[in-house]
Short mmCIF file of C-alpha atoms in Angstrom, two decimals:
data_model
loop_
_atom_site.label_atom_id
_atom_site.label_comp_id
_atom_site.label_asym_id
_atom_site.label_seq_id
_atom_site.Cartn_x
_atom_site.Cartn_y
_atom_site.Cartn_z
CA MET A 28 0.12 0.24 -0.19
CA GLU A 29 1.21 3.44 -0.76
CA VAL A 30 1.69 5.66 1.42
CA ASP A 31 1.80 9.43 1.14
CA ARG A 32 4.28 11.28 3.78
CA GLU A 33 5.36 14.98 3.49
CA ASP A 34 8.61 14.23 2.65
CA GLY A 35 8.28 11.53 0.43
CA ARG A 36 9.92 9.15 2.10
CA SER A 37 8.26 5.39 2.01
CA GLN A 38 6.60 3.51 4.89
CA ASN A 39 9.89 2.20 6.21
CA GLN A 40 12.45 4.60 4.78
CA LEU A 41 14.35 6.66 7.67
CA ARG A 42 15.62 9.74 7.34
CA PRO A 43 19.05 10.72 5.93
CA LEU A 44 21.37 9.75 8.99
CA ALA A 45 24.49 11.48 10.34
CA CYS A 46 26.65 10.99 12.82
CA SER A 47 30.45 11.93 13.86
CA ARG A 48 32.23 10.62 16.98
CA ASN A 49 34.77 12.83 19.27
CA ILE A 50 33.60 16.17 18.44
CA LEU A 51 33.84 17.52 22.05
CA HIS A 52 37.71 17.77 23.20
CA ARG A 53 37.00 18.05 27.12
CA ALA A 54 34.71 15.14 27.33
CA HIS A 55 35.94 11.69 27.37
CA GLY A 56 33.67 10.32 24.85
CA SER A 57 31.19 12.52 22.85
CA ALA A 58 28.89 12.14 19.72
CA SER A 59 26.27 13.63 17.58
CA TRP A 60 23.51 11.93 16.04
CA SER A 61 20.76 13.23 13.35
CA GLN A 62 17.94 11.77 11.93
CA GLY A 63 16.64 14.27 9.34
CA ASP A 64 16.15 17.06 11.31
CA THR A 65 16.23 15.85 15.08
CA LYS A 66 19.93 16.51 16.24
CA VAL A 67 21.22 15.29 19.60
CA LEU A 68 24.30 15.11 21.18
CA ALA A 69 25.73 13.22 23.87
CA ALA A 70 28.91 13.33 26.15
CA VAL A 71 30.39 10.95 28.38
CA TYR A 72 32.18 11.52 31.59
CA GLY A 73 33.59 8.33 33.07
CA PRO A 74 34.34 6.30 34.79
CA LYS A 75 34.46 8.23 38.05
CA ALA A 76 35.55 7.27 41.25
CA GLY A 77 32.57 6.71 43.77
CA THR A 78 28.79 5.16 43.16
CA LYS A 79 25.95 7.71 44.53
CA LYS A 80 23.56 6.27 47.62
CA ASN A 81 21.11 3.96 46.88
CA GLU A 82 23.40 2.56 44.05
CA ASN A 83 25.13 -1.06 44.29
CA PRO A 84 28.82 -0.33 44.72
CA GLU A 85 29.86 -3.77 43.36
CA LYS A 86 28.67 -2.41 40.15
CA ALA A 87 29.75 0.76 37.69
CA CYS A 88 26.68 3.32 38.10
CA ILE A 89 25.25 5.02 35.23
CA GLU A 90 23.93 8.81 35.75
CA VAL A 91 22.02 10.14 32.75
CA ILE A 92 21.16 14.15 32.22
CA TRP A 93 19.33 15.11 29.70
CA LYS A 94 19.12 18.68 29.00
CA PRO A 95 16.09 19.79 26.47
CA LYS A 96 16.66 22.39 23.68
CA THR A 97 14.40 25.20 25.66
CA GLY A 98 12.43 25.54 29.02
CA GLN A 99 13.30 24.09 32.68
CA ILE A 100 13.62 20.20 33.45
CA GLY A 101 10.51 18.62 34.32
CA LYS A 102 8.83 15.59 34.25
CA PRO A 103 9.19 14.37 30.84
CA GLU A 104 13.27 15.03 31.21
CA LYS A 105 13.34 12.55 34.28
CA GLU A 106 11.41 9.95 32.70
CA TYR A 107 13.52 10.02 29.34
CA GLU A 108 16.58 10.16 31.59
CA MET A 109 15.23 6.83 33.58
CA ILE A 110 14.47 5.36 30.30
CA LEU A 111 18.46 5.80 28.83
CA LYS A 112 19.74 4.99 32.31
CA ARG A 113 18.25 1.53 32.39
CA THR A 114 18.71 0.90 28.56
CA LEU A 115 22.32 1.60 28.97
CA GLU A 116 22.52 -0.06 32.12
CA SER A 117 21.84 -3.49 30.32
CA VAL A 118 24.19 -2.65 27.27
CA CYS A 119 27.42 -1.75 29.31
CA ILE A 120 29.37 -4.47 31.05
CA LEU A 121 28.72 -3.10 34.72
CA THR A 122 31.21 -5.59 36.63
CA VAL A 123 34.29 -4.27 34.84
CA ASN A 124 34.58 -0.89 36.90
CA PRO A 125 32.90 -1.47 39.83
CA ASN A 126 32.04 1.33 42.18
CA THR A 127 32.49 3.95 39.57
CA THR A 128 29.95 6.26 38.05
CA THR A 129 29.96 7.33 34.28
CA SER A 130 27.87 10.23 33.21
CA ILE A 131 26.08 10.55 30.16
CA ILE A 132 24.70 13.90 29.33
CA VAL A 133 22.68 14.65 26.37
CA GLN A 134 21.75 17.47 25.06
CA VAL A 135 18.73 18.15 22.38
CA VAL A 136 19.77 20.17 19.57
CA ASN A 137 16.88 20.15 17.68
CA ASP A 138 13.41 18.07 18.08
CA ASP A 139 11.99 16.79 15.06
CA GLY A 140 9.95 13.51 15.76
CA ALA A 141 11.94 10.68 17.09
CA LEU A 142 13.82 12.32 19.47
CA LEU A 143 14.30 9.33 22.15
CA PRO A 144 15.75 6.82 19.88
CA SER A 145 18.08 9.38 18.64
CA ALA A 146 19.08 10.46 22.10
CA ILE A 147 19.82 6.52 22.33
CA ASN A 148 21.75 6.01 19.67
CA ALA A 149 23.85 9.17 20.30
CA ALA A 150 24.68 8.07 23.71
CA CYS A 151 25.87 4.78 22.70
CA MET A 152 27.95 6.23 19.93
CA ALA A 153 29.43 8.34 22.64
CA LEU A 154 30.07 5.28 25.20
CA VAL A 155 31.81 3.99 22.33
CA ASP A 156 33.87 6.62 22.02
CA ALA A 157 34.55 6.90 25.62
CA GLY A 158 35.90 3.40 25.38
CA ILE A 159 33.32 2.13 27.98
CA PRO A 160 33.04 -1.85 27.82
CA MET A 161 29.49 -2.65 26.43
CA LYS A 162 27.88 -5.96 25.39
CA HIS A 163 26.59 -5.26 22.53
CA LEU A 164 25.41 -1.63 20.99
CA ALA A 165 21.55 -0.39 21.76
CA VAL A 166 19.92 0.24 18.03
CA ALA A 167 16.72 2.78 18.40
CA ILE A 168 14.01 3.32 16.58
CA CYS A 169 10.41 4.44 16.34
CA CYS A 170 7.55 3.15 14.56
CA CYS A 171 3.93 4.84 14.17
CA VAL A 172 0.78 2.93 13.99
CA ALA A 173 -1.53 5.53 11.82
CA LYS A 174 -5.07 6.09 12.21
CA SER A 175 -5.78 4.19 9.41
CA GLY A 176 -3.82 1.22 10.61
CA TYR A 177 -0.58 1.37 7.88
CA VAL A 178 2.58 1.34 9.96
CA ILE A 179 5.73 4.04 9.42
CA LEU A 180 8.97 3.93 11.14
CA ASP A 181 11.15 7.36 11.73
CA PRO A 182 7.84 9.72 11.92
CA THR A 183 9.07 13.68 11.87
CA LYS A 184 7.40 15.38 14.70
CA LEU A 185 4.49 16.81 12.54
CA GLU A 186 3.66 13.14 11.46
CA GLU A 187 3.54 12.34 15.09
CA GLN A 188 1.11 15.15 16.56
CA GLN A 189 -1.45 15.01 13.66
CA LYS A 190 -1.53 11.76 11.69
CA MET A 191 -0.44 8.99 14.46
CA LYS A 192 -2.74 7.65 16.73
CA ALA A 193 0.12 5.81 18.61
CA PHE A 194 4.09 5.29 18.59
CA ALA A 195 6.30 2.90 20.33
CA TYR A 196 10.12 3.26 20.67
CA LEU A 197 11.82 0.05 20.65
CA VAL A 198 15.47 -0.69 20.95
CA PHE A 199 17.23 -3.76 19.97
CA PRO A 200 20.71 -4.96 20.32
CA ASN A 201 22.83 -4.34 16.92
CA SER A 202 22.77 -7.54 14.10
CA VAL A 203 25.83 -9.51 14.83
CA HIS A 204 27.82 -10.29 12.22
CA SER A 205 29.33 -13.70 13.61
CA VAL A 206 31.90 -16.41 12.19
CA LEU A 207 30.28 -19.00 14.22
CA PRO A 208 27.57 -21.47 12.68
CA GLU A 209 23.85 -20.15 12.91
CA GLY A 210 22.80 -22.25 15.08
CA SER A 211 24.95 -21.48 18.32
CA LEU A 212 23.83 -17.90 18.70
CA ARG A 213 20.30 -18.06 19.05
CA VAL A 214 18.34 -18.07 22.46
CA GLU A 215 14.65 -19.95 22.64
CA GLY A 216 15.24 -20.46 18.96
CA GLU A 217 15.75 -16.75 17.98
CA PRO A 218 18.53 -14.80 17.40
CA ILE A 219 19.81 -12.41 20.15
CA GLU A 220 18.96 -9.20 17.98
CA ASN A 221 15.62 -10.03 18.05
CA GLY A 222 15.15 -9.44 21.94
CA ILE A 223 14.07 -6.39 23.06
CA ILE A 224 16.03 -4.24 25.25
CA THR A 225 13.47 -1.22 25.89
CA SER A 226 10.00 -0.65 24.54
CA VAL A 227 7.69 2.47 25.57
CA THR A 228 4.79 3.23 23.69
CA HIS A 229 2.31 5.87 23.44
CA GLY A 230 -1.42 5.71 22.28
CA ILE A 231 -3.51 2.91 22.25
CA MET A 232 -2.74 0.46 19.45
CA SER A 233 -4.02 -3.41 19.13
CA VAL A 234 -2.01 -5.94 20.54
CA ASP A 235 -1.40 -7.09 16.65
CA ASP A 236 -0.03 -3.37 15.54
CA TYR A 237 2.35 -3.51 17.89
CA PHE A 238 3.85 -6.97 17.02
CA TYR A 239 3.67 -5.81 13.16
CA CYS A 240 5.50 -2.70 14.69
CA LEU A 241 8.52 -5.02 16.61
CA GLU A 242 8.84 -7.30 12.76
CA ARG A 243 9.54 -3.52 11.05
CA GLY A 244 11.41 -2.26 14.09
CA ARG A 245 13.65 -5.08 13.82
CA ALA A 246 14.07 -4.98 10.03
CA ALA A 247 15.00 -1.30 10.66
CA SER A 248 17.68 -1.93 13.39
CA VAL A 249 19.59 -4.27 10.61
CA LYS A 250 19.61 -1.32 8.79
CA LEU A 251 20.55 0.98 11.43
CA SER A 252 23.46 -1.54 12.63
CA ASP A 253 24.84 -1.86 9.50
CA PHE A 254 25.12 2.40 9.48
CA LEU A 255 26.73 2.29 12.49
CA ARG A 256 29.07 -0.78 11.85
CA ARG A 257 30.58 1.32 8.71
CA ASN A 258 30.76 4.57 10.64
CA LEU A 259 32.41 2.87 13.54
CA GLN A 260 35.12 1.18 11.62
CA GLN A 261 35.53 3.88 8.84
CA GLN A 262 36.44 6.06 11.93
CA SER A 263 38.77 3.95 13.50
CA THR A 264 40.51 3.51 10.42
CA ASP A 265 40.99 7.04 9.97
CA SER A 266 42.54 7.69 13.30
CA SER A 267 44.77 4.72 13.16
CA LYS A 268 45.85 6.26 9.71
CA ALA A 269 46.62 9.95 11.59
CA GLY A 270 48.54 8.36 14.72
CA MET B 16 27.46 -20.86 61.29
CA GLY B 17 29.60 -23.64 59.91
CA LEU B 18 32.45 -22.88 57.17
CA PRO B 19 31.07 -23.45 53.76
CA ASN B 20 31.05 -26.81 52.36
CA ALA B 21 33.20 -28.39 49.09
CA SER B 22 31.14 -26.58 47.12
CA GLY B 23 30.90 -23.37 48.74
CA ASP B 24 27.13 -23.50 49.57
CA LEU B 25 26.19 -21.97 52.84
CA SER B 26 23.16 -22.71 52.70
CA THR B 27 22.93 -25.86 54.90
CA GLU B 28 24.71 -24.05 57.64
CA VAL B 29 22.98 -20.52 57.62
CA GLU B 30 19.27 -19.32 58.72
CA VAL B 31 16.72 -18.56 56.28
CA ASP B 32 16.41 -14.91 56.80
CA ALA B 33 20.21 -14.63 56.77
CA PHE B 34 20.25 -16.25 53.60
CA ARG B 35 17.37 -14.04 52.21
CA ARG B 36 19.36 -11.17 53.46
CA LEU B 37 23.38 -12.34 52.13
CA PHE B 38 22.45 -14.01 48.98
CA PRO B 39 18.95 -12.54 47.50
CA LEU B 40 19.33 -13.79 43.99
CA ARG B 41 20.23 -17.58 44.68
CA PHE B 42 17.41 -17.27 47.51
CA TYR B 43 15.03 -16.61 44.86
CA GLU B 44 16.17 -18.86 42.35
CA LYS B 45 16.05 -21.54 44.37
CA HIS B 46 12.48 -20.85 44.86
CA LEU B 47 11.82 -20.24 41.00
CA LEU B 48 12.97 -24.20 40.55
CA GLU B 49 10.34 -25.15 42.11
CA SER B 50 7.67 -22.40 40.36
CA ILE B 51 6.78 -20.89 43.41
CA ARG B 52 7.92 -17.30 45.41
CA PRO B 53 8.68 -16.54 48.71
CA ASP B 54 5.35 -15.67 49.65
CA ALA B 55 3.92 -18.94 48.23
CA ARG B 56 2.30 -17.13 45.09
CA SER B 57 2.82 -19.29 41.54
CA LEU B 58 4.52 -17.18 39.33
CA GLY B 59 1.56 -15.79 37.07
CA ARG B 60 -0.38 -14.79 40.06
CA ALA B 61 -1.07 -11.38 41.50
CA ARG B 62 -1.66 -10.55 44.87
CA GLU B 63 -4.88 -9.76 46.79
CA THR B 64 -6.37 -6.72 45.57
CA THR B 65 -8.76 -4.38 47.02
CA ILE B 66 -10.36 -1.18 46.24
CA ALA B 67 -12.78 1.02 48.83
CA LEU B 68 -14.66 4.07 47.25
CA GLY B 69 -15.48 7.28 48.42
CA ALA B 70 -12.17 7.04 51.10
CA VAL B 71 -12.01 10.80 50.92
CA ALA B 72 -15.33 12.65 51.88
CA SER B 73 -14.13 15.81 50.75
CA ALA B 74 -13.09 15.16 47.30
CA ASN B 75 -15.36 14.72 44.50
CA GLY B 76 -14.05 11.19 44.05
CA SER B 77 -11.41 9.41 45.71
CA ALA B 78 -10.22 5.60 45.94
CA LEU B 79 -7.95 3.89 48.00
CA ALA B 80 -6.35 0.63 46.09
CA LYS B 81 -4.53 -1.91 47.84
CA ILE B 82 -2.04 -4.47 46.13
CA GLY B 83 -0.58 -6.62 48.51
CA SER B 84 0.75 -4.49 50.77
CA THR B 85 1.24 -1.26 48.13
CA THR B 86 -1.61 1.33 48.94
CA MET B 87 -2.48 4.54 46.97
CA LEU B 88 -4.63 6.93 47.68
CA ALA B 89 -6.47 9.27 44.76
CA ALA B 90 -8.45 11.85 45.21
CA ILE B 91 -10.30 14.33 42.36
CA LYS B 92 -11.37 16.87 42.99
CA MET B 93 -13.19 19.42 40.15
CA GLU B 94 -13.02 22.95 39.64
CA VAL B 95 -14.88 25.23 37.25
CA MET B 96 -12.97 26.94 34.63
CA THR B 97 -13.14 28.77 31.48
CA PRO B 98 -11.73 26.43 28.75
CA SER B 99 -8.90 27.79 26.17
CA LEU B 100 -9.75 29.28 23.19
CA GLU B 101 -8.36 26.36 21.35
CA THR B 102 -10.54 23.81 23.23
CA PRO B 103 -13.47 25.26 23.85
CA ASP B 104 -15.76 22.02 24.89
CA GLU B 105 -12.88 20.60 26.58
CA GLY B 106 -11.42 21.12 30.12
CA CYS B 107 -7.99 19.78 31.63
CA ILE B 108 -6.87 17.57 33.76
CA ALA B 109 -3.57 17.83 36.24
CA ILE B 110 -2.12 14.44 37.24
CA ASP B 111 0.23 14.86 40.54
CA PHE B 112 1.39 11.80 42.00
CA HIS B 113 3.06 12.04 45.71
CA MET B 114 5.30 9.34 47.22
CA PRO B 115 5.31 10.52 50.74
CA PRO B 116 8.56 9.64 53.18
CA ILE B 117 5.68 7.45 55.03
CA CYS B 118 5.66 4.72 51.74
CA SER B 119 9.11 3.32 52.11
CA PRO B 120 12.50 3.51 54.11
CA ILE B 121 14.32 4.78 51.14
CA VAL B 122 12.68 7.79 50.94
CA ARG B 123 13.55 10.93 52.69
CA PRO B 124 11.91 13.74 53.72
CA GLY B 125 12.98 16.99 51.67
CA ARG B 126 13.91 14.97 48.54
CA PRO B 127 11.67 13.77 45.92
CA ALA B 128 11.85 9.91 45.45
CA GLU B 129 13.41 9.25 42.47
CA GLY B 130 10.65 7.07 40.85
CA ALA B 131 7.77 9.44 41.27
CA PRO B 132 8.07 11.69 38.26
CA VAL B 133 8.40 8.69 36.16
CA VAL B 134 5.27 6.96 37.79
CA ALA B 135 3.54 10.35 37.53
CA LYS B 136 4.31 10.85 33.73
CA GLN B 137 3.54 7.23 33.14
CA LEU B 138 0.22 7.72 34.78
CA SER B 139 -0.58 10.63 33.04
CA ASP B 140 0.08 9.63 29.38
CA THR B 141 -1.74 6.56 30.17
CA ILE B 142 -5.00 8.32 31.63
CA LEU B 143 -5.00 11.21 28.73
CA SER B 144 -4.33 8.77 26.02
CA SER B 145 -6.81 5.65 27.07
CA GLY B 146 -9.62 8.28 26.43
CA MET B 147 -10.91 6.79 29.47
CA ILE B 148 -12.85 10.45 30.09
CA ASN B 149 -14.10 13.64 28.66
CA LEU B 150 -12.40 16.39 29.80
CA LYS B 151 -13.51 18.93 32.37
CA GLU B 152 -11.29 20.51 34.74
CA LEU B 153 -9.92 17.89 37.07
CA SER B 154 -7.31 17.60 39.18
CA LEU B 155 -6.15 14.05 40.20
CA ASP B 156 -3.55 13.57 43.37
CA ILE B 157 -2.72 9.95 44.30
CA TYR B 158 -0.56 9.73 47.57
CA CYS B 159 1.44 6.59 48.22
CA LEU B 160 1.08 5.20 51.38
CA ASP B 161 2.79 2.12 51.57
CA ALA B 162 5.70 1.35 48.31
CA ASP B 163 5.68 -2.42 48.15
CA GLY B 164 6.50 -3.11 44.33
CA ALA B 165 3.78 -2.60 41.11
CA LEU B 166 3.39 0.81 42.02
CA PHE B 167 2.24 1.96 38.57
CA ASP B 168 -0.69 -0.78 38.84
CA THR B 169 -2.08 0.49 41.97
CA ALA B 170 -1.75 3.74 40.88
CA LEU B 171 -3.46 3.05 37.98
CA LEU B 172 -6.55 1.18 39.54
CA SER B 173 -6.38 3.50 42.25
CA ALA B 174 -7.01 6.53 39.44
CA VAL B 175 -9.65 4.40 37.62
CA ALA B 176 -11.82 3.55 41.04
CA ALA B 177 -11.29 7.47 41.81
CA PHE B 178 -12.72 8.05 38.42
CA SER B 179 -15.47 5.78 38.66
CA HIS B 180 -16.64 6.73 41.97
CA LEU B 181 -16.49 10.72 40.55
CA GLU B 182 -19.83 12.39 40.70
CA ILE B 183 -19.95 15.84 38.77
CA PRO B 184 -21.61 18.29 41.37
CA VAL B 185 -24.40 20.43 40.80
CA VAL B 186 -23.55 23.97 39.23
CA SER B 187 -25.78 26.97 38.24
CA LEU B 188 -24.93 30.38 36.79
CA ASN B 189 -24.63 33.17 39.33
CA ASP B 190 -25.32 37.02 38.76
CA ASP B 191 -22.03 37.48 37.08
CA GLY B 192 -22.95 35.16 34.79
CA LYS B 193 -20.31 32.80 35.79
CA ILE B 194 -20.65 28.84 36.78
CA VAL B 195 -20.35 28.26 40.71
CA LEU B 196 -20.94 25.29 42.75
CA SER B 197 -24.46 25.27 43.80
CA GLU B 198 -23.84 24.44 47.55
CA GLU B 199 -21.15 26.73 48.08
CA GLN B 200 -22.95 30.30 47.08
CA GLY B 201 -26.38 28.81 48.95
CA LEU B 202 -28.10 29.93 45.89
CA SER B 203 -30.53 27.32 46.07
CA ASP B 204 -33.14 29.58 44.49
CA ARG B 205 -30.82 29.51 40.84
CA GLU B 206 -31.94 27.06 38.24
CA PRO B 207 -28.93 24.85 37.98
CA VAL B 208 -27.34 23.65 35.18
CA ASN B 209 -27.64 19.92 35.76
CA LYS B 210 -30.24 18.95 37.77
CA GLU B 211 -28.49 16.61 39.77
CA LYS B 212 -25.11 14.81 40.75
CA ARG B 213 -24.27 13.21 37.68
CA LYS B 214 -21.66 9.97 37.05
CA ILE B 215 -18.65 10.57 34.72
CA ASN B 216 -19.00 8.32 31.60
CA LEU B 217 -15.99 6.24 31.71
CA SER B 218 -15.07 4.49 28.19
CA SER B 219 -12.43 1.84 28.05
CA VAL B 220 -11.08 1.65 31.03
CA PRO B 221 -6.97 0.84 31.51
CA PHE B 222 -6.08 -2.16 33.22
CA SER B 223 -2.60 -2.62 33.91
CA LEU B 224 0.11 -5.49 35.03
CA THR B 225 3.80 -5.40 35.88
CA CYS B 226 5.95 -8.44 35.21
CA VAL B 227 9.22 -9.18 36.10
CA LEU B 228 11.45 -11.08 33.63
CA HIS B 229 14.50 -13.20 34.83
CA LYS B 230 16.17 -15.29 32.39
CA ASN B 231 12.91 -17.88 31.46
CA TYR B 232 10.66 -16.56 34.10
CA ILE B 233 7.79 -14.22 34.16
CA LEU B 234 6.84 -13.47 37.74
CA ALA B 235 3.87 -11.20 37.81
CA ASP B 236 3.29 -8.60 40.54
CA PRO B 237 6.59 -7.91 41.71
CA THR B 238 6.94 -7.26 45.60
CA ALA B 239 9.78 -4.15 46.30
CA GLU B 240 12.53 -7.18 47.08
CA GLU B 241 11.60 -8.62 43.78
CA GLU B 242 11.69 -5.50 41.67
CA SER B 243 15.37 -4.57 43.48
CA ILE B 244 17.01 -8.08 43.17
CA MET B 245 15.71 -8.74 39.28
CA ASP B 246 15.95 -5.35 37.23
CA THR B 247 14.09 -6.24 34.11
CA ILE B 248 10.39 -4.67 34.99
CA VAL B 249 7.50 -4.93 31.93
CA THR B 250 4.56 -3.21 32.39
CA VAL B 251 1.80 -4.10 30.15
CA VAL B 252 -1.53 -1.82 30.32
CA LEU B 253 -4.39 -2.57 28.32
CA ASP B 254 -7.93 -1.43 28.18
CA SER B 255 -11.62 -3.28 28.75
CA SER B 256 -11.25 -3.62 24.73
CA SER B 257 -8.02 -5.49 24.48
CA GLN B 258 -6.33 -2.57 22.95
CA LEU B 259 -2.73 -1.76 23.98
CA VAL B 260 -2.43 1.12 26.01
CA SER B 261 1.05 1.21 26.55
CA LEU B 262 4.17 -1.60 27.02
CA HIS B 263 6.74 0.00 29.00
CA LYS B 264 9.88 -1.84 29.49
CA PRO B 265 12.65 0.52 30.50
CA GLY B 266 16.15 -1.62 29.65
CA GLY B 267 16.97 -4.25 31.62
CA THR B 268 19.57 -7.26 31.77
CA VAL B 269 16.94 -9.67 30.41
CA LEU B 270 15.92 -9.06 26.58
CA ALA B 271 12.24 -9.71 25.77
CA TYR B 272 11.49 -12.53 22.90
CA THR B 273 8.36 -12.51 21.04
CA SER B 274 7.24 -15.54 22.94
CA ALA B 275 7.84 -13.25 26.65
CA ILE B 276 5.93 -10.44 25.74
CA GLN B 277 3.29 -12.93 24.39
CA ASP B 278 3.18 -14.53 27.80
CA CYS B 279 3.36 -11.01 29.58
CA ILE B 280 0.30 -9.62 27.62
CA ALA B 281 -1.79 -12.92 28.13
CA LEU B 282 -1.13 -12.65 31.90
CA THR B 283 -2.33 -9.16 31.53
CA ARG B 284 -5.80 -10.55 29.63
CA GLN B 285 -6.30 -12.40 33.01
CA ARG B 286 -5.69 -9.85 35.16
CA VAL B 287 -7.87 -7.42 33.15
CA LYS B 288 -10.98 -10.00 33.77
CA GLU B 289 -9.98 -9.84 37.96
CA LEU B 290 -9.76 -6.17 38.07
CA GLN B 291 -12.56 -5.14 36.42
CA LYS B 292 -14.55 -7.86 38.59
CA ILE B 293 -13.06 -6.33 41.60
CA LEU B 294 -13.90 -2.69 40.65
CA GLU B 295 -17.71 -3.54 39.57
CA GLU B 296 -17.85 -5.09 43.20
CA GLY B 297 -16.10 -2.09 44.52
CA ILE B 298 -18.65 0.22 42.81
CA SER B 299 -21.74 -1.69 43.65
CA GLY B 300 -21.14 -1.76 47.38
CA MET B 301 -21.09 1.79 47.16
CA GLU B 302 -24.25 2.23 45.61
CA VAL B 303 -26.02 0.07 48.05
CA ASP B 304 -25.02 2.22 50.81
#
């Protein structure tokens, strides 16, 4: 079914992605991620000694500070901080540096839809830039269910507010390129990249729509994983040439 | 206290309470192998739930909900307001969630609890997006009196119960052309705008269930101890027509595969039926009074 989107994209087409690392020189790691007009900057400082009061000192602790583009910090920012913290805690290997705190600061430069997924992607790239040990990358995508029932990926702000009755932010692990035979990396008969790290939904959708969003999200996360892989490999070869 | 035996397992030498404090995860895993939990619930069963409507006499609608030991008090106050120009036939709703220090030893006076703004935002998103009410000016306050896991479930249940208890008071026009509450001004000779107190109309009421994922096990309705040990929490909110209002899984070490999600949704469907029955019993109990 052909769907008319304002910017001429097809249903499953993502906006142009751009990512650059090591843009802030004082931070231990930094990255800027943009999907179309949505742009997010993430900086990582750490690991620093000591954990906060209620945190487990046998593990590393992750602290997230979300800075909106304008306005004061309120409840939506606290919710984003909590979601990002839990997502990144499940991605990082916390037992390597116990009793330390890693701070991640996310600054919203422009919000044109799919803000939280962009922030998760930016934060992940910044963690890679800082060299924090991670199990795998977190690849985040936004899927929308329209009032007429079709599902589109990566909506702009206009699409989010006007056309969509519900949307879901989904985060998957990145796809695996492995030299091992196919069967050994499966959990419960499904490949690891099908597992959901995080899922946050807004609005009402039917259960079947949600599972359809999951499928589309998984397909898109494969494309995003490839983009991340190329980006990371390219930048690491550049720096090795310079150094 | 004996020395650990060859396999390093202190369980035979140490008392149950000490083992529970020292090795909480292993304590729980021993129970999970037998498909049971320390409070003798099976894995998919929620704790005992009760609702008491009309707990606060001075509020227009109120309810006290308890799931196990988690207790939430919800109260709704209605005020007359002038609607904004953009939405002339809608009012607005303000939802506030408080976690006073009474609810849990980890909440200190003066410092707001960490989980509170998150639950507040989730709650307002769920209530507003579920389309449960047509808006007038409503102010919903939820107080957590005891925090023992599954805070969002109990808060949503108390909010829903308070809404079903809510009665819109009688209003009338006074001399300035403003609408006021009839009882306040003593204008009983004025013609009231609505003849009698009426109940608010609720369409598609949302109910939720929080589950904790640990390896292959799914535990429904966790206590605070379970939530602190096993960090992967999934909250599913379904409304009465089985539409998915929200599926909230904020990170966590365990990745959720499609089968786990389907199991959680199935458990939530069962729970929705139980909660609907409990709510109806509570409402019919009130009406008899």
